[in-house]
PDB file of C-alpha atoms in Angstrom:
ATOM      1  CA  ARG A  26     206.173-156.849-115.520  1.00 36.00           C
ATOM      2  CA  ARG A  27     209.755-155.014-114.450  1.00 34.00           C
ATOM      3  CA  LEU A  28     208.709-151.403-112.494  1.00 37.00           C
ATOM      4  CA  ALA A  29     211.324-149.583-112.480  1.00 37.00           C
ATOM      5  CA  PRO A  30     210.606-146.784-110.492  1.00 37.00           C
ATOM      6  CA  ARG A  31     212.532-143.858-112.782  1.00 38.00           C
ATOM      7  CA  ARG A  32     209.613-145.739-115.423  1.00 36.00           C
ATOM      8  CA  HIS A  33     206.477-144.933-113.496  1.00 44.00           C
ATOM      9  CA  PRO A  34     205.734-141.495-111.650  1.00 45.00           C
ATOM     10  CA  ARG A  35     202.232-142.704-110.681  1.00 47.00           C
ATOM     11  CA  ALA A  36     203.969-145.602-108.611  1.00 49.00           C
ATOM     12  CA  ARG A  37     206.475-143.115-107.203  1.00 49.00           C
ATOM     13  CA  ILE A  38     203.493-140.511-106.390  1.00 45.00           C
ATOM     14  CA  ARG A  39     201.687-143.235-105.010  1.00 52.00           C
ATOM     15  CA  LEU A  40     203.777-144.516-102.889  1.00 54.00           C
ATOM     16  CA  ARG A  41     205.198-141.103-101.170  1.00 50.00           C
ATOM     17  CA  ARG A  42     201.553-140.223-100.320  1.00 52.00           C
ATOM     18  CA  ALA A  43     201.068-143.246 -99.191  1.00 52.00           C
ATOM     19  CA  MET A  44     203.867-143.610 -97.140  1.00 54.00           C
ATOM     20  CA  ALA A  45     202.950-140.346 -95.947  1.00 48.00           C
ATOM     21  CA  THR A  46     199.880-141.473 -93.988  1.00 48.00           C
ATOM     22  CA  ASP A  47     201.855-144.034 -91.890  1.00 44.00           C
ATOM     23  CA  THR A  48     202.154-143.027 -87.981  1.00 39.00           C
ATOM     24  CA  VAL A  49     202.170-144.779 -85.077  1.00 38.00           C
ATOM     25  CA  VAL A  50     198.997-146.641 -84.299  1.00 39.00           C
ATOM     26  CA  SER A  51     197.928-144.500 -80.575  1.00 38.00           C
ATOM     27  CA  ASN A  52     197.453-147.563 -77.951  1.00 40.00           C
ATOM     28  CA  LYS A  53     194.570-146.337 -77.192  1.00 38.00           C
ATOM     29  CA  GLY A  54     190.777-148.500 -78.259  1.00 42.00           C
ATOM     30  CA  TRP A  55     193.057-151.110 -78.578  1.00 40.00           C
ATOM     31  CA  LEU A  56     190.829-153.892 -77.413  1.00 43.00           C
ATOM     32  CA  ARG A  57     188.334-152.319 -80.096  1.00 43.00           C
ATOM     33  CA  ALA A  58     191.302-152.526 -82.443  1.00 46.00           C
ATOM     34  CA  LEU A  59     191.826-156.272 -81.634  1.00 45.00           C
ATOM     35  CA  ALA A  60     188.141-157.162 -82.083  1.00 45.00           C
ATOM     36  CA  MET A  61     188.294-156.492 -85.874  1.00 48.00           C
ATOM     37  CA  MET A  62     190.739-158.907 -86.776  1.00 47.00           C
ATOM     38  CA  PRO A  63     192.094-159.986 -88.891  1.00 43.00           C
ATOM     39  CA  ILE A  64     192.281-156.706 -90.751  1.00 29.00           C
ATOM     40  CA  PRO A  65     191.286-155.883 -94.438  1.00 29.00           C
ATOM     41  CA  PRO A  66     193.869-155.024 -96.445  1.00 34.00           C
ATOM     42  CA  HIS A  67     193.925-150.876 -97.251  1.00 31.00           C
ATOM     43  CA  SER A  68     194.325-150.886-100.605  1.00 22.00           C
ATOM     44  CA  GLY A  69     207.161-151.431-101.567  1.00 26.00           C
ATOM     45  CA  ILE A  70     220.029-151.367-104.898  1.00 19.00           C
ATOM     46  CA  TYR A  71     220.837-152.672-101.306  1.00 20.00           C
ATOM     47  CA  LYS A  72     222.277-149.041 -99.785  1.00 25.00           C
ATOM     48  CA  LEU A  73     221.806-148.389 -96.408  1.00 22.00           C
ATOM     49  CA  HIS A  74     221.905-144.649 -96.030  1.00 23.00           C
ATOM     50  CA  LEU A  75     223.287-144.538 -92.421  1.00 27.00           C
ATOM     51  CA  GLN A  76     223.293-140.998 -92.126  1.00 25.00           C
ATOM     52  CA  THR A  77     219.456-140.231 -92.507  1.00 27.00           C
ATOM     53  CA  LYS A  78     218.243-137.516 -91.318  1.00 30.00           C
ATOM     54  CA  GLU A  79     214.552-137.959 -92.350  1.00 36.00           C
ATOM     55  CA  THR A  80     213.973-139.758 -88.720  1.00 35.00           C
ATOM     56  CA  ILE A  81     210.386-139.039 -87.143  1.00 38.00           C
ATOM     57  CA  GLY A  82     209.136-139.010 -83.395  1.00 44.00           C
ATOM     58  CA  SER A  83     212.104-141.141 -82.682  1.00 45.00           C
ATOM     59  CA  LEU A  84     212.288-141.117 -78.570  1.00 47.00           C
ATOM     60  CA  SER A  85     208.544-140.781 -77.981  1.00 73.00           C
ATOM     61  CA  VAL A  86     208.440-143.623 -80.171  1.00 80.00           C
ATOM     62  CA  ARG A  87     210.968-145.612 -77.600  1.00 82.00           C
ATOM     63  CA  GLU A  88     208.535-144.924 -74.706  1.00 83.00           C
ATOM     64  CA  SER A  89     205.380-145.386 -75.964  1.00 83.00           C
ATOM     65  CA  VAL A  90     206.228-149.069 -75.537  1.00 88.00           C
ATOM     66  CA  ARG A  91     207.240-149.094 -71.965  1.00 89.00           C
ATOM     67  CA  LEU A  92     204.974-151.283 -69.922  1.00 88.00           C
ATOM     68  CA  PRO A  93     202.817-149.112 -68.481  1.00 84.00           C
ATOM     69  CA  THR A  94     202.271-149.269 -64.707  1.00 86.00           C
ATOM     70  CA  GLY A  95     199.096-151.901 -63.594  1.00 86.00           C
ATOM     71  CA  LEU A  96     198.603-152.823 -67.000  1.00 84.00           C
ATOM     72  CA  ASP A  97     198.482-156.949 -67.840  1.00 86.00           C
ATOM     73  CA  ARG A  98     202.303-157.539 -69.324  1.00 92.00           C
ATOM     74  CA  ASP A  99     200.180-159.835 -72.046  1.00 90.00           C
ATOM     75  CA  GLU A 100     197.139-157.732 -73.148  1.00 87.00           C
ATOM     76  CA  TRP A 101     200.064-154.739 -73.547  1.00 88.00           C
ATOM     77  CA  ILE A 102     201.829-156.349 -75.416  1.00 91.00           C
ATOM     78  CA  ALA A 103     198.625-157.299 -77.580  1.00 88.00           C
ATOM     79  CA  SER A 104     198.065-153.381 -78.414  1.00 84.00           C
ATOM     80  CA  GLN A 105     201.475-152.433 -79.419  1.00 88.00           C
ATOM     81  CA  LEU A 106     201.421-155.790 -81.904  1.00 90.00           C
ATOM     82  CA  CYS A 107     198.449-154.588 -83.041  1.00 86.00           C
ATOM     83  CA  GLY A 108     199.540-151.585 -84.333  1.00 86.00           C
ATOM     84  CA  ILE A 109     202.543-152.372 -85.652  1.00 92.00           C
ATOM     85  CA  PHE A 110     200.740-155.027 -87.608  1.00 93.00           C
ATOM     86  CA  GLU A 111     198.860-152.560 -89.287  1.00 89.00           C
ATOM     87  CA  GLU A 112     201.849-150.493 -89.733  1.00 92.00           C
ATOM     88  CA  LEU A 113     203.992-152.958 -91.619  1.00 95.00           C
ATOM     89  CA  GLU A 114     200.607-154.818 -93.675  1.00 93.00           C
ATOM     90  CA  HIS A 115     200.309-151.063 -94.964  1.00 91.00           C
ATOM     91  CA  LEU A 116     203.778-151.308 -95.680  1.00 92.00           C
ATOM     92  CA  VAL A 117     203.231-154.175 -97.626  1.00 93.00           C
ATOM     93  CA  ASN A 118     200.486-152.848-100.222  1.00 89.00           C
ATOM     94  CA  VAL A 119     202.603-149.850-101.190  1.00 86.00           C
ATOM     95  CA  MET A 120     205.287-152.366-101.280  1.00 88.00           C
ATOM     96  CA  GLU A 121     203.451-153.497-104.084  1.00 86.00           C
ATOM     97  CA  ASP A 122     204.679-150.678-106.738  1.00 81.00           C
ATOM     98  CA  VAL A 123     208.503-151.452-106.129  1.00 89.00           C
ATOM     99  CA  CYS A 124     208.387-155.002-105.504  1.00 93.00           C
ATOM    100  CA  ASN A 125     207.668-157.741-107.797  1.00 92.00           C
ATOM    101  CA  GLU A 126     207.929-161.721-108.975  1.00 94.00           C
ATOM    102  CA  ASP A 127     210.917-160.002-111.735  1.00 93.00           C
ATOM    103  CA  THR A 128     212.913-157.873-109.546  1.00 92.00           C
ATOM    104  CA  CYS A 129     212.772-160.266-105.765  1.00 95.00           C
ATOM    105  CA  PRO A 130     211.844-163.876-106.816  1.00 96.00           C
ATOM    106  CA  ARG A 131     213.288-164.332-103.805  1.00 97.00           C
ATOM    107  CA  MET A 132     212.117-163.327-100.181  1.00 98.00           C
ATOM    108  CA  SER A 133     215.593-161.521 -99.072  1.00 97.00           C
ATOM    109  CA  ALA A 134     217.980-158.654 -96.632  1.00 96.00           C
ATOM    110  CA  GLY A 135     220.743-158.331 -99.253  1.00 92.00           C
ATOM    111  CA  LYS A 136     222.796-160.536-101.082  1.00 90.00           C
ATOM    112  CA  CYS A 137     223.366-163.257 -98.560  1.00 91.00           C
ATOM    113  CA  VAL A 138     220.633-163.829 -96.469  1.00 96.00           C
ATOM    114  CA  GLN A 139     216.842-166.081 -97.985  1.00 97.00           C
ATOM    115  CA  TYR A 140     214.236-166.730 -96.324  1.00 97.00           C
ATOM    116  CA  SER A 141     212.253-169.868 -96.504  1.00 97.00           C
ATOM    117  CA  TRP A 142     208.526-170.007 -95.215  1.00 97.00           C
ATOM    118  CA  ALA A 143     206.953-172.740 -93.248  1.00 96.00           C
ATOM    119  CA  ASP A 144     203.858-173.323 -90.839  1.00 93.00           C
ATOM    120  CA  GLU A 145     201.665-175.127 -88.978  1.00 91.00           C
ATOM    121  CA  ARG A 146     199.720-176.436 -92.669  1.00 90.00           C
ATOM    122  CA  HIS A 147     203.665-176.675 -94.684  1.00 86.00           C
ATOM    123  CA  THR A 148     206.185-177.816 -92.478  1.00 92.00           C
ATOM    124  CA  ALA A 149     208.707-177.717 -95.051  1.00 95.00           C
ATOM    125  CA  PRO A 150     209.634-174.588 -95.588  1.00 95.00           C
ATOM    126  CA  ARG A 151     208.838-173.134 -99.766  1.00 96.00           C
ATOM    127  CA  ALA A 152     211.357-171.008-101.127  1.00 97.00           C
ATOM    128  CA  LEU A 153     209.090-168.030-101.963  1.00 97.00           C
ATOM    129  CA  SER A 154     209.491-164.459-103.491  1.00 97.00           C
ATOM    130  CA  ALA A 155     209.558-161.729-101.784  1.00 97.00           C
ATOM    131  CA  PRO A 156     206.060-160.398-102.727  1.00 96.00           C
ATOM    132  CA  GLU A 157     205.011-163.646-101.902  1.00 97.00           C
ATOM    133  CA  TYR A 158     206.283-163.841 -98.646  1.00 97.00           C
ATOM    134  CA  MET A 159     204.965-160.953 -97.397  1.00 97.00           C
ATOM    135  CA  ARG A 160     201.087-161.565 -98.707  1.00 96.00           C
ATOM    136  CA  THR A 161     202.474-164.947 -97.226  1.00 96.00           C
ATOM    137  CA  LEU A 162     202.717-163.612 -94.261  1.00 97.00           C
ATOM    138  CA  ILE A 163     199.832-160.963 -93.786  1.00 96.00           C
ATOM    139  CA  VAL A 164     197.174-163.159 -94.390  1.00 95.00           C
ATOM    140  CA  TYR A 165     199.309-165.848 -92.094  1.00 96.00           C
ATOM    141  CA  ALA A 166     199.387-162.777 -89.521  1.00 95.00           C
ATOM    142  CA  GLU A 167     195.590-161.950 -89.599  1.00 92.00           C
ATOM    143  CA  GLU A 168     194.816-165.458 -88.880  1.00 93.00           C
ATOM    144  CA  ARG A 169     196.772-166.098 -85.940  1.00 93.00           C
ATOM    145  CA  LEU A 170     195.632-162.190 -84.546  1.00 90.00           C
ATOM    146  CA  GLY A 171     192.018-163.208 -85.632  1.00 87.00           C
ATOM    147  CA  ASP A 172     192.336-166.620 -82.996  1.00 89.00           C
ATOM    148  CA  ARG A 173     190.658-165.351 -80.165  1.00 86.00           C
ATOM    149  CA  LYS A 174     191.940-168.745 -78.098  1.00 91.00           C
ATOM    150  CA  VAL A 175     195.535-167.276 -78.812  1.00 92.00           C
ATOM    151  CA  VAL A 176     194.392-163.732 -78.797  1.00 87.00           C
ATOM    152  CA  PRO A 177     191.494-163.214 -76.296  1.00 85.00           C
ATOM    153  CA  ILE A 178     189.472-159.886 -76.019  1.00 79.00           C
ATOM    154  CA  ASP A 179     187.199-160.719 -73.804  1.00 77.00           C
ATOM    155  CA  GLY A 180     189.242-159.991 -70.180  1.00 78.00           C
ATOM    156  CA  SER A 181     190.452-163.836 -69.981  1.00 86.00           C
ATOM    157  CA  ALA A 182     193.865-165.316 -69.840  1.00 91.00           C
ATOM    158  CA  PHE A 183     196.520-165.084 -72.618  1.00 92.00           C
ATOM    159  CA  PRO A 184     197.539-169.056 -73.225  1.00 95.00           C
ATOM    160  CA  PRO A 185     200.854-169.908 -72.775  1.00 92.00           C
ATOM    161  CA  GLU A 186     201.188-170.420 -76.675  1.00 95.00           C
ATOM    162  CA  PHE A 187     200.462-166.162 -77.370  1.00 95.00           C
ATOM    163  CA  MET A 188     204.202-165.608 -76.951  1.00 97.00           C
ATOM    164  CA  HIS A 189     205.458-168.295 -78.946  1.00 96.00           C
ATOM    165  CA  MET A 190     203.098-166.857 -81.948  1.00 96.00           C
ATOM    166  CA  VAL A 191     204.257-162.940 -80.859  1.00 97.00           C
ATOM    167  CA  LYS A 192     207.889-163.957 -81.225  1.00 97.00           C
ATOM    168  CA  THR A 193     207.089-166.025 -84.413  1.00 97.00           C
ATOM    169  CA  LEU A 194     205.514-162.718 -86.105  1.00 97.00           C
ATOM    170  CA  CYS A 195     208.144-160.533 -84.761  1.00 98.00           C
ATOM    171  CA  LYS A 196     210.484-162.811 -85.968  1.00 98.00           C
ATOM    172  CA  ARG A 197     208.845-162.215 -89.763  1.00 98.00           C
ATOM    173  CA  PHE A 198     207.680-159.181 -89.451  1.00 98.00           C
ATOM    174  CA  PHE A 199     211.254-157.848 -89.251  1.00 98.00           C
ATOM    175  CA  ARG A 200     211.862-160.171 -92.021  1.00 98.00           C
ATOM    176  CA  VAL A 201     209.739-157.364 -94.233  1.00 98.00           C
ATOM    177  CA  TYR A 202     211.871-154.622 -92.898  1.00 98.00           C
ATOM    178  CA  ALA A 203     214.913-156.047 -94.008  1.00 97.00           C
ATOM    179  CA  HIS A 204     214.154-156.673 -97.468  1.00 97.00           C
ATOM    180  CA  THR A 205     212.825-153.340 -98.026  1.00 96.00           C
ATOM    181  CA  TYR A 206     215.443-151.299 -96.387  1.00 96.00           C
ATOM    182  CA  LEU A 207     218.182-153.418 -98.645  1.00 95.00           C
ATOM    183  CA  SER A 208     216.443-153.758-101.286  1.00 94.00           C
ATOM    184  CA  HIS A 209     214.273-151.060-101.850  1.00 93.00           C
ATOM    185  CA  PHE A 210     215.311-147.860 -99.853  1.00 92.00           C
ATOM    186  CA  GLN A 211     216.695-146.195-102.782  1.00 89.00           C
ATOM    187  CA  VAL A 212     213.485-145.246-104.360  1.00 85.00           C
ATOM    188  CA  ILE A 213     212.141-144.751-101.056  1.00 87.00           C
ATOM    189  CA  GLN A 214     214.381-142.180-100.479  1.00 87.00           C
ATOM    190  CA  GLU A 215     214.184-140.156-103.322  1.00 85.00           C
ATOM    191  CA  GLN A 216     210.472-139.820-102.908  1.00 77.00           C
ATOM    192  CA  GLY A 217     210.828-138.512 -99.974  1.00 82.00           C
ATOM    193  CA  ALA A 218     209.129-140.980 -98.060  1.00 82.00           C
ATOM    194  CA  GLU A 219     212.284-142.265 -96.114  1.00 88.00           C
ATOM    195  CA  GLY A 220     211.432-141.098 -92.264  1.00 87.00           C
ATOM    196  CA  HIS A 221     207.478-142.745 -92.561  1.00 88.00           C
ATOM    197  CA  LEU A 222     209.446-145.971 -92.561  1.00 92.00           C
ATOM    198  CA  ASN A 223     212.440-145.581 -90.570  1.00 92.00           C
ATOM    199  CA  CYS A 224     209.742-144.084 -88.219  1.00 89.00           C
ATOM    200  CA  ASN A 225     207.144-147.146 -88.460  1.00 92.00           C
ATOM    201  CA  PHE A 226     210.783-149.728 -88.277  1.00 95.00           C
ATOM    202  CA  LYS A 227     211.585-147.915 -84.729  1.00 93.00           C
ATOM    203  CA  HIS A 228     208.280-148.741 -83.282  1.00 91.00           C
ATOM    204  CA  PHE A 229     209.129-152.596 -84.325  1.00 96.00           C
ATOM    205  CA  LEU A 230     212.635-151.982 -83.522  1.00 96.00           C
ATOM    206  CA  TYR A 231     211.925-150.556 -79.870  1.00 95.00           C
ATOM    207  CA  PHE A 232     208.975-152.815 -79.070  1.00 95.00           C
ATOM    208  CA  VAL A 233     210.969-156.281 -79.921  1.00 97.00           C
ATOM    209  CA  LEU A 234     213.944-154.898 -77.596  1.00 96.00           C
ATOM    210  CA  GLU A 235     211.481-153.903 -74.625  1.00 95.00           C
ATOM    211  CA  PHE A 236     210.025-158.082 -74.098  1.00 97.00           C
ATOM    212  CA  ASP A 237     213.279-159.560 -76.341  1.00 97.00           C
ATOM    213  CA  LEU A 238     210.753-161.132 -79.387  1.00 98.00           C
ATOM    214  CA  VAL A 239     213.799-161.422 -81.597  1.00 97.00           C
ATOM    215  CA  GLY A 240     216.951-162.463 -81.498  1.00 96.00           C
ATOM    216  CA  LYS A 241     219.913-160.773 -81.980  1.00 94.00           C
ATOM    217  CA  GLN A 242     221.286-163.080 -84.947  1.00 95.00           C
ATOM    218  CA  ASP A 243     217.671-162.930 -86.688  1.00 97.00           C
ATOM    219  CA  MET A 244     218.265-159.167 -86.511  1.00 97.00           C
ATOM    220  CA  SER A 245     221.835-159.062 -88.000  1.00 96.00           C
ATOM    221  CA  PRO A 246     221.344-158.214 -91.458  1.00 96.00           C
ATOM    222  CA  LEU A 247     220.222-154.537 -90.269  1.00 96.00           C
ATOM    223  CA  ALA A 248     223.205-154.607 -87.397  1.00 95.00           C
ATOM    224  CA  GLU A 249     224.767-151.061 -88.597  1.00 94.00           C
ATOM    225  CA  LEU A 250     221.407-149.495 -89.009  1.00 94.00           C
ATOM    226  CA  ILE A 251     220.019-150.763 -85.516  1.00 95.00           C
ATOM    227  CA  LYS A 252     222.867-149.522 -84.256  1.00 94.00           C
ATOM    228  CA  MET A 253     223.040-146.319 -85.677  1.00 92.00           C
ATOM    229  CA  PHE A 254     219.958-145.055 -84.709  1.00 90.00           C
ATOM    230  CA  LEU A 255     219.828-146.514 -81.209  1.00 91.00           C
ATOM    231  CA  GLU A 256     223.549-144.318 -80.303  1.00 90.00           C
ATOM    232  CA  THR A 257     221.751-141.206 -82.509  1.00 87.00           C
ATOM    233  CA  ASP A 258     218.645-141.897 -80.089  1.00 83.00           C
ATOM    234  CA  ASP A 259     220.848-141.991 -76.775  1.00 82.00           C
ATOM    235  CA  ARG A 260     222.430-139.054 -78.222  1.00 84.00           C
ATOM    236  CA  ASN A 261     219.151-136.676 -78.890  1.00 78.00           C
ATOM    237  CA  ARG A 262     217.767-137.996 -75.595  1.00 72.00           C
ATOM    238  CA  THR A 263     220.987-136.964 -73.522  1.00 73.00           C
ATOM    239  CA  LYS A 264     221.144-133.653 -74.733  1.00 69.00           C
ATOM    240  CA  GLY A 265     216.959-133.192 -74.307  1.00 60.00           C
ATOM    241  CA  LYS A 266     218.079-133.557 -70.320  1.00 60.00           C
ATOM    242  CA  ALA A 267     220.563-131.543 -70.397  1.00 55.00           C
ATOM    243  CA  LYS A 268     218.680-128.564 -72.050  1.00 60.00           C
ATOM    244  CA  SER A 269     216.188-129.161 -69.620  1.00 60.00           C
ATOM    245  CA  GLU A 270     218.423-129.466 -66.411  1.00 56.00           C
ATOM    246  CA  LYS A 271     219.885-125.444 -67.676  1.00 57.00           C
TER     247      LYS A 271
END
């Protein structure tokens, strides 16, 4: 059945309240968080508003993903990925109210980009609806992050395939954000939840840029939005430095 935002006020309220609980996950206690993987579910008009000002904690998010001095790079990346996955999982659950088989019969990023699913078990690409793609991704990510041979938590070295897994997950995580912005941003904005979505996306964005995890071509569906975020944050940081020097 079609979930039309204007006809389902309870769904809109759930969306607003659920998005309002999202904050950038702290890096403290990441080892405990990884040990609990896979995480159980917590139970979502193509028009980007590039002039949105509802953005939360931009500069602190950018700084929070940088590798601290003396910390192992792979451990830090695992820490960040853990929090980013939790944020994405929450978004996918929230999207169930507005994204379904009728509204989104194919996983896409706007009108011209469509995504198929393939993995180690099913190597032939499959065309999935957006909700099925996102559900499949969550299960897949839980399995990969829960594999202690790939993501060790006992202090042993991370294997070479760890970074390949991270890049694969991040590329697919981006697709969820792209679909959300390009297909469902209007209802999110109407309910005042855009700031929380922007904050979570920026956490993801600065993370993948910092460690070169997703190619520019793969992120091209949101190129204008990404450019706007980066330029706005750069201006804000410049203004902040100018004030501190006075």
